[in-house]
Coordinates of C-alpha atoms in Angstrom, one line a residue:
X1 CA 0.2 0.0 0.3
X2 CA 1.1 4.0 -0.7
X3 CA 2.0 5.8 1.9
X4 CA 0.4 8.9 3.3
X5 CA 3.1 11.2 2.1
X6 CA 2.7 14.8 4.0
X7 CA 5.4 17.2 2.0
X8 CA 7.1 19.7 3.8
X9 CA 8.3 22.6 1.2
X10 CA 11.5 25.0 2.9
X11 CA 15.1 23.6 3.3
X12 CA 14.9 26.4 5.8
X13 CA 14.0 27.3 10.3
X14 CA 10.4 26.6 9.7
X15 CA 10.8 22.8 7.1
X16 CA 13.0 22.1 9.2
X17 CA 11.6 22.8 12.6
X18 CA 8.5 20.8 11.1
X19 CA 10.4 17.8 9.4
X20 CA 11.7 16.9 12.4
X21 CA 8.6 17.6 14.7
X22 CA 6.8 15.3 12.1
X23 CA 9.0 12.2 12.1
X24 CA 10.3 12.3 15.5
X25 CA 6.6 13.0 17.4
X26 CA 3.9 12.9 15.1
X27 CA 4.8 10.8 12.7
X28 CA 5.1 7.8 15.2
X29 CA 2.0 8.9 16.8
X30 CA 0.1 7.9 13.9
X31 CA 1.5 5.1 13.1
X32 CA 0.6 3.7 16.6
X33 CA -3.1 4.7 16.2
X34 CA -3.4 3.4 12.5
X35 CA -2.9 0.8 9.6
X36 CA -1.2 3.3 7.7
X37 CA 2.2 4.7 6.8
X38 CA 3.6 7.4 6.9
X39 CA 6.5 9.1 4.8
X40 CA 7.3 12.5 4.8
X41 CA 8.7 14.5 2.0
X42 CA 11.0 17.5 2.4
X43 CA 11.1 19.8 -0.7
X44 CA 14.0 21.8 -0.4
X45 CA 15.5 24.5 -3.5
X46 CA 19.1 24.2 -1.7
X47 CA 21.5 21.2 -0.4
X48 CA 23.0 23.7 2.9
X49 CA 20.2 25.7 5.6
X50 CA 21.8 29.0 5.6
X51 CA 21.7 30.8 8.8
X52 CA 20.2 33.8 7.6
X53 CA 20.2 36.1 11.1
X54 CA 24.0 36.2 10.9
X55 CA 24.0 37.8 6.9
X56 CA 25.4 41.5 8.7
X57 CA 28.1 40.2 10.4
X58 CA 28.5 37.7 7.7
X59 CA 29.1 40.2 4.9
X60 CA 31.1 43.0 7.1
X61 CA 34.2 40.5 7.9
X62 CA 35.7 37.0 7.2
X63 CA 37.2 36.2 10.6
X64 CA 34.7 36.9 12.9
X65 CA 31.9 34.1 12.2
X66 CA 33.1 31.2 9.8
X67 CA 31.2 31.0 6.6
X68 CA 31.2 27.2 7.2
X69 CA 28.8 28.0 10.2
X70 CA 26.8 29.3 8.7
X71 CA 25.8 27.1 6.4
X72 CA 25.1 23.5 7.1
X73 CA 23.5 20.6 4.5
X74 CA 20.0 20.3 4.8
X75 CA 21.5 16.3 4.6
X76 CA 23.3 15.6 7.5
X77 CA 20.4 16.9 9.6
X78 CA 18.0 14.5 8.4
X79 CA 20.3 10.5 8.1
X80 CA 18.9 9.1 11.4
X81 CA 16.1 8.7 9.2
X82 CA 14.8 5.4 8.2
X83 CA 14.8 5.8 4.2
X84 CA 9.9 4.4 4.7
X85 CA 9.5 7.4 7.0
X86 CA 11.5 9.8 4.9
X87 CA 12.6 11.2 2.0
X88 CA 14.9 14.9 0.9
X89 CA 14.1 16.4 -2.3
X90 CA 16.7 18.9 -3.5
X91 CA 14.8 21.4 -6.0
X92 CA 12.6 24.0 -6.5
X93 CA 8.8 23.8 -6.4
X94 CA 7.6 24.9 -10.2
X95 CA 3.8 24.1 -9.7
X96 CA 0.9 22.1 -8.0
X97 CA -2.4 21.0 -8.5
X98 CA -4.4 21.5 -6.2
X99 CA -7.2 18.6 -7.8
X100 CA -4.8 16.3 -8.7
X101 CA -2.8 16.7 -5.2
X102 CA 0.7 16.8 -6.6
X103 CA 3.6 18.9 -7.3
X104 CA 6.2 19.2 -10.1
X105 CA 10.0 19.9 -8.4
X106 CA 12.4 21.3 -10.4
X107 CA 16.4 20.4 -9.7
X108 CA 17.7 23.6 -8.6
X109 CA 21.2 22.3 -10.3
X110 CA 19.6 21.6 -13.2
X111 CA 21.5 17.9 -13.2
X112 CA 18.5 15.7 -13.0
X113 CA 14.9 16.1 -15.0
X114 CA 11.9 17.4 -13.3
X115 CA 9.5 15.2 -11.5
X116 CA 5.9 14.9 -9.8
X117 CA 5.5 14.8 -6.2
X118 CA 2.5 13.9 -5.0
X119 CA 1.3 14.7 -1.3
X120 CA -2.1 13.9 1.1
X121 CA -1.1 16.5 3.6
X122 CA 1.0 19.5 2.9
X123 CA 2.9 21.8 4.4
X124 CA 4.6 25.5 2.9
X125 CA 7.4 26.6 5.2
X126 CA 8.8 27.9 1.8
X127 CA 9.3 31.6 3.7
X128 CA 10.8 34.6 1.7
X129 CA 13.3 36.1 -0.5
X130 CA 15.5 39.2 -0.7
X131 CA 16.9 41.7 -3.4
X132 CA 20.6 40.7 -2.3
X133 CA 21.4 36.7 -1.9
X134 CA 23.1 38.3 1.6
X135 CA 20.0 37.3 2.6
X136 CA 18.1 34.1 0.9
X137 CA 19.3 31.4 -1.4
X138 CA 18.4 32.8 -4.4
X139 CA 19.3 29.0 -5.8
X140 CA 21.9 27.4 -4.7
X141 CA 24.0 28.6 -1.5
X142 CA 27.6 28.5 -3.2
X143 CA 26.0 32.0 -4.6
X144 CA 24.6 33.4 -1.5
X145 CA 28.2 32.8 -0.7
X146 CA 29.4 34.1 -3.3
X147 CA 27.9 37.3 -2.2
X148 CA 29.1 37.0 1.0
X149 CA 32.2 37.4 0.1
X150 CA 32.7 39.6 -2.6
X151 CA 31.4 41.9 0.7
X152 CA 33.7 41.3 2.5
X153 CA 36.4 41.3 -0.3
X154 CA 35.1 45.5 -1.1
X155 CA 34.6 46.8 2.3
X156 CA 38.2 47.2 3.9
X157 CA 38.6 49.7 0.5
X158 CA 35.8 51.1 0.6
X159 CA 35.2 55.4 1.8
X160 CA 31.3 55.1 0.7
X161 CA 29.0 52.9 2.3
X162 CA 25.0 53.2 1.5
X163 CA 22.6 51.1 3.3
X164 CA 19.0 50.8 2.1
X165 CA 16.6 50.0 5.1
X166 CA 15.7 50.9 8.5
X167 CA 14.2 47.6 10.2
X168 CA 16.6 45.5 12.0
X169 CA 19.1 43.9 8.6
X170 CA 19.4 47.0 7.7
X171 CA 20.7 48.3 11.2
X172 CA 22.3 45.6 12.2
X173 CA 24.5 45.6 8.9
X174 CA 25.7 49.5 9.6
X175 CA 26.7 48.3 13.3
X176 CA 28.3 46.5 12.6
X177 CA 30.5 47.7 9.0
X178 CA 31.0 51.0 11.1
X179 CA 32.6 48.4 14.1
X180 CA 34.9 47.7 12.0
X181 CA 35.2 50.7 8.9
X182 CA 35.3 53.6 10.6
X183 CA 36.7 55.9 8.8
X184 CA 33.9 54.1 5.9
X185 CA 31.3 56.9 5.5
X186 CA 28.2 55.1 6.1
X187 CA 25.1 56.0 5.6
X188 CA 21.8 54.3 6.4
X189 CA 18.4 54.8 4.4
X190 CA 14.7 54.4 7.0
X191 CA 12.3 54.8 4.8
X192 CA 10.5 55.9 7.6
X193 CA 9.8 58.6 9.9
X194 CA 12.2 56.7 11.9
X195 CA 14.3 52.7 12.3
X196 CA 12.8 50.0 13.7
X197 CA 9.3 50.8 13.6
X198 CA 8.5 47.9 15.3
X199 CA 10.2 49.0 18.4
X200 CA 8.5 52.9 20.1
X201 CA 9.9 55.6 19.5
X202 CA 12.2 55.9 22.0
X203 CA 13.7 52.6 21.2
X204 CA 14.3 53.4 17.8
X205 CA 15.5 56.5 19.1
X206 CA 18.6 55.1 21.6
X207 CA 19.6 52.9 17.8
X208 CA 19.5 56.1 15.9
X209 CA 22.4 57.4 18.5
X210 CA 24.1 54.4 18.7
X211 CA 24.8 54.7 14.9
X212 CA 25.8 57.9 15.4
X213 CA 28.0 57.2 17.8
X214 CA 29.9 55.2 15.8
X215 CA 30.2 57.9 13.1
X216 CA 26.9 56.3 10.7
X217 CA 24.3 59.1 9.2
X218 CA 20.8 58.0 9.4
X219 CA 18.0 59.7 6.3
X220 CA 15.1 58.9 7.2
X221 CA 12.4 59.3 4.9
X222 CA 13.8 58.8 1.8
X223 CA 13.9 55.1 -0.5
X224 CA 16.0 53.9 -3.3
X225 CA 14.5 54.2 -6.8
X226 CA 16.5 52.7 -9.0
X227 CA 20.5 51.1 -8.8
X228 CA 23.1 51.7 -11.6
X229 CA 26.1 48.9 -10.9
X230 CA 29.4 51.0 -13.0
X231 CA 31.7 48.0 -11.2
X232 CA 33.9 50.0 -8.9
X233 CA 30.8 52.3 -8.2
X234 CA 26.4 52.1 -8.2
X235 CA 24.9 54.7 -8.8
X236 CA 21.7 54.8 -6.6
X237 CA 18.3 57.0 -7.8
X238 CA 16.3 58.5 -5.1
X239 CA 12.9 59.1 -4.2
X240 CA 13.6 62.8 -3.5
X241 CA 15.2 63.2 -7.3
X242 CA 18.9 62.9 -6.3
X243 CA 21.1 60.6 -6.7
X244 CA 24.1 59.3 -5.6
X245 CA 27.6 57.3 -6.1
X246 CA 29.1 54.8 -3.3
X247 CA 31.3 52.9 -3.5
X248 CA 29.1 49.9 -2.1
X249 CA 25.3 50.2 -2.2
X250 CA 23.5 47.3 0.4
X251 CA 19.5 46.2 -0.4
X252 CA 18.8 45.2 3.7
X253 CA 14.8 45.5 2.7
X254 CA 11.9 44.7 0.1
X255 CA 11.5 40.3 1.4
X256 CA 8.3 38.9 -1.2
X257 CA 7.2 35.4 -0.1
X258 CA 7.5 32.5 -1.5
X259 CA 4.8 31.4 -3.9
X260 CA 4.9 31.9 -7.0
X261 CA 4.1 28.4 -7.9
X262 CA 0.8 28.1 -5.2
X263 CA -2.8 28.8 -6.5
X264 CA -4.6 32.4 -6.4
X265 CA -7.0 31.3 -4.2
X266 CA -4.6 30.2 -2.0
X267 CA -3.3 33.7 -1.1
X268 CA -3.1 36.9 -0.1
X269 CA -4.0 40.1 -1.9
X270 CA -0.1 40.8 -0.5
X271 CA 0.3 36.9 -1.7
X272 CA 1.3 35.1 1.7
X273 CA -0.3 32.0 2.0
X274 CA -3.4 32.1 3.9
X275 CA -3.9 30.6 7.5
X276 CA -8.0 30.2 8.2
X277 CA -7.3 30.8 11.7
X278 CA -3.9 31.7 14.0
X279 CA -4.7 29.1 16.6
X280 CA -4.6 25.7 14.6
X281 CA -3.1 26.7 11.2
X282 CA -4.1 24.9 8.8
X283 CA -4.1 26.9 5.2
X284 CA -6.7 27.6 2.9
X285 CA -7.9 23.6 2.4
X286 CA -8.3 21.4 3.7
X287 CA -5.2 19.7 4.9
X288 CA -2.7 22.4 3.8
X289 CA -1.3 24.0 6.3
X290 CA 1.6 26.7 7.1
X291 CA 4.0 28.5 8.4
X292 CA 6.5 31.3 9.2
X293 CA 7.2 34.4 6.3
X294 CA 5.4 32.7 4.0
X295 CA 1.8 32.3 6.2
X296 CA -0.7 35.0 6.4
X297 CA -0.5 35.3 10.0
X298 CA 2.7 35.7 11.1
X299 CA 3.8 38.5 11.9
X300 CA 8.0 37.4 10.9
X301 CA 10.9 36.7 13.3
X302 CA 11.6 34.1 15.1
X303 CA 9.8 33.4 17.4
X304 CA 6.2 33.1 15.0
X305 CA 8.9 30.4 13.8
X306 CA 9.8 28.5 16.9
X307 CA 6.0 29.2 18.9
X308 CA 4.0 27.3 16.0
X309 CA 5.7 24.1 15.1
X310 CA 4.5 23.0 18.4
X311 CA 1.1 23.8 17.6
X312 CA 0.9 22.9 14.1
X313 CA 2.0 19.5 14.1
X314 CA -0.7 18.8 17.1
X315 CA -3.3 20.6 14.5
X316 CA -1.9 17.7 11.7
X317 CA -1.9 15.1 14.3
X318 CA -5.8 15.7 15.5
X319 CA -6.0 16.3 11.7
X320 CA -4.5 12.5 10.5
X321 CA -6.0 10.7 13.6
X322 CA -9.5 12.1 13.2
X323 CA -9.1 13.7 16.8
X324 CA -8.1 10.5 18.5
X325 CA -4.3 10.7 19.0
X326 CA -3.4 13.6 21.1
X327 CA -4.8 17.6 22.3
X328 CA -4.6 20.2 20.1
X329 CA -2.1 23.3 21.3
X330 CA -3.0 26.4 19.5
X331 CA -1.0 28.8 18.7
X332 CA -0.1 31.4 21.1
X333 CA 1.1 34.4 19.1
X334 CA 3.3 37.0 20.5
X335 CA 1.8 40.7 20.1
X336 CA 3.4 42.8 22.5
X337 CA 6.5 44.8 21.3
X338 CA 9.4 41.3 21.1
X339 CA 12.7 42.6 19.2
X340 CA 16.3 42.6 20.2
X341 CA 19.0 44.2 17.7
X342 CA 22.6 44.3 17.9
X343 CA 23.9 47.8 17.1
X344 CA 28.0 46.4 16.4
X345 CA 29.5 43.5 18.6
X346 CA 29.1 44.4 21.9
X347 CA 25.3 45.2 22.2
X348 CA 22.4 47.5 20.2
X349 CA 18.8 48.6 21.9
X350 CA 16.1 46.1 22.0
X351 CA 12.1 44.2 23.7
X352 CA 10.9 41.6 25.0
X353 CA 7.2 41.0 26.1
X354 CA 6.9 44.4 26.2
X355 CA 10.1 45.0 28.3
X356 CA 13.2 47.7 27.0
X357 CA 16.8 45.4 27.8
X358 CA 19.8 47.4 27.7
X359 CA 22.2 46.2 25.6
X360 CA 24.3 43.7 27.5
X361 CA 20.6 41.9 27.1
X362 CA 21.2 41.7 23.4
X363 CA 24.8 41.2 23.7
X364 CA 23.4 37.9 25.6
X365 CA 21.3 37.1 23.4
X366 CA 22.4 37.2 19.7
X367 CA 25.1 40.4 19.1
X368 CA 28.4 37.6 20.8
X369 CA 27.8 35.6 17.7
X370 CA 24.5 36.3 16.1
X371 CA 22.7 32.4 18.0
X372 CA 26.1 30.8 15.2
X373 CA 25.6 28.0 18.1
X374 CA 21.6 27.3 17.6
X375 CA 22.6 26.3 14.1
X376 CA 23.6 22.8 14.5
X377 CA 20.3 21.7 16.2
X378 CA 18.1 24.0 14.0
X379 CA 19.7 21.6 11.0
X380 CA 19.6 18.5 13.6
X381 CA 16.5 18.8 15.5
X382 CA 17.2 18.8 18.3
X383 CA 15.7 21.6 20.2
X384 CA 11.8 19.4 19.7
X385 CA 13.8 16.4 20.8
X386 CA 11.2 16.4 23.6
X387 CA 7.2 16.6 21.9

């Protein structure tokens, strides 16, 4: 008898966490309760997991955190699962047939023909993409490594650096570069009236003050309209009609959900996957679920992923067992002010559950190593050993 295929699409934080939890806990519970055999198929567009949280430090220098710690093979994290229950497919989802319940996957590296994969249960964890390969893997992880190394090589000789984006990525990148290259002329563009708009104005002001102390000039209410690379320099046209020529331009804004292969009826007006409620994480139709940046409920950030894995898998267990196994665990989204933003290696600004935290807490949680210590456990599923 053919197995019940649970297909998870996405090889980053949400996809890996969900796949491990399903394999360690949900599938064993289901097979114990009924005679059905279950198989999890993980579709990842890349062979390697990328710890993109640490990109601001990775791009600034090759000496602070080796890239070998930032990119880990996904296959190594799943080698302990037997082939009857797990398969890793490297490729990009091209099309999805809602009626036939099939997904056409194109090999990322072009060495194998496209294949059609059938699903009975589908988890969408495809995340989002950025304008620059610095922040997400556009195809092969080698493209992102090349982009990081290119920036690392150019920074020591750069006299002018322009960073677009007043969110965490832009603020963190400016702090890292300014710390290492204090003589460079660094400008941070904020498209809003302040930095870090998810945090209260007082914390935004503190962030700008710390950037200023490092020599970073912040300009608000200004966006980038167009960019032309001239090899050794980049011409940037701004929303106020002016232009700048800089040695290095780093776009740190403009993410988009990876949903081009999905039916339009499954998506919100902004292109994110519809979730029918924020407690069960059920998707637009039965037996389809969504988690992480690609989901319509998501506010972005690590907490929205980590806190959602167990509730999502409990919903799948309930649905596939007809409610006879386990108890639903509702997803309780963190909506209070929570964001940790390093500004250089010594600290930064932030708030946790509405409480403003001092710089040393930012250092301990994130600034000291950008949580690189958590990468092996993310890939191996160590944080989900317990149900």
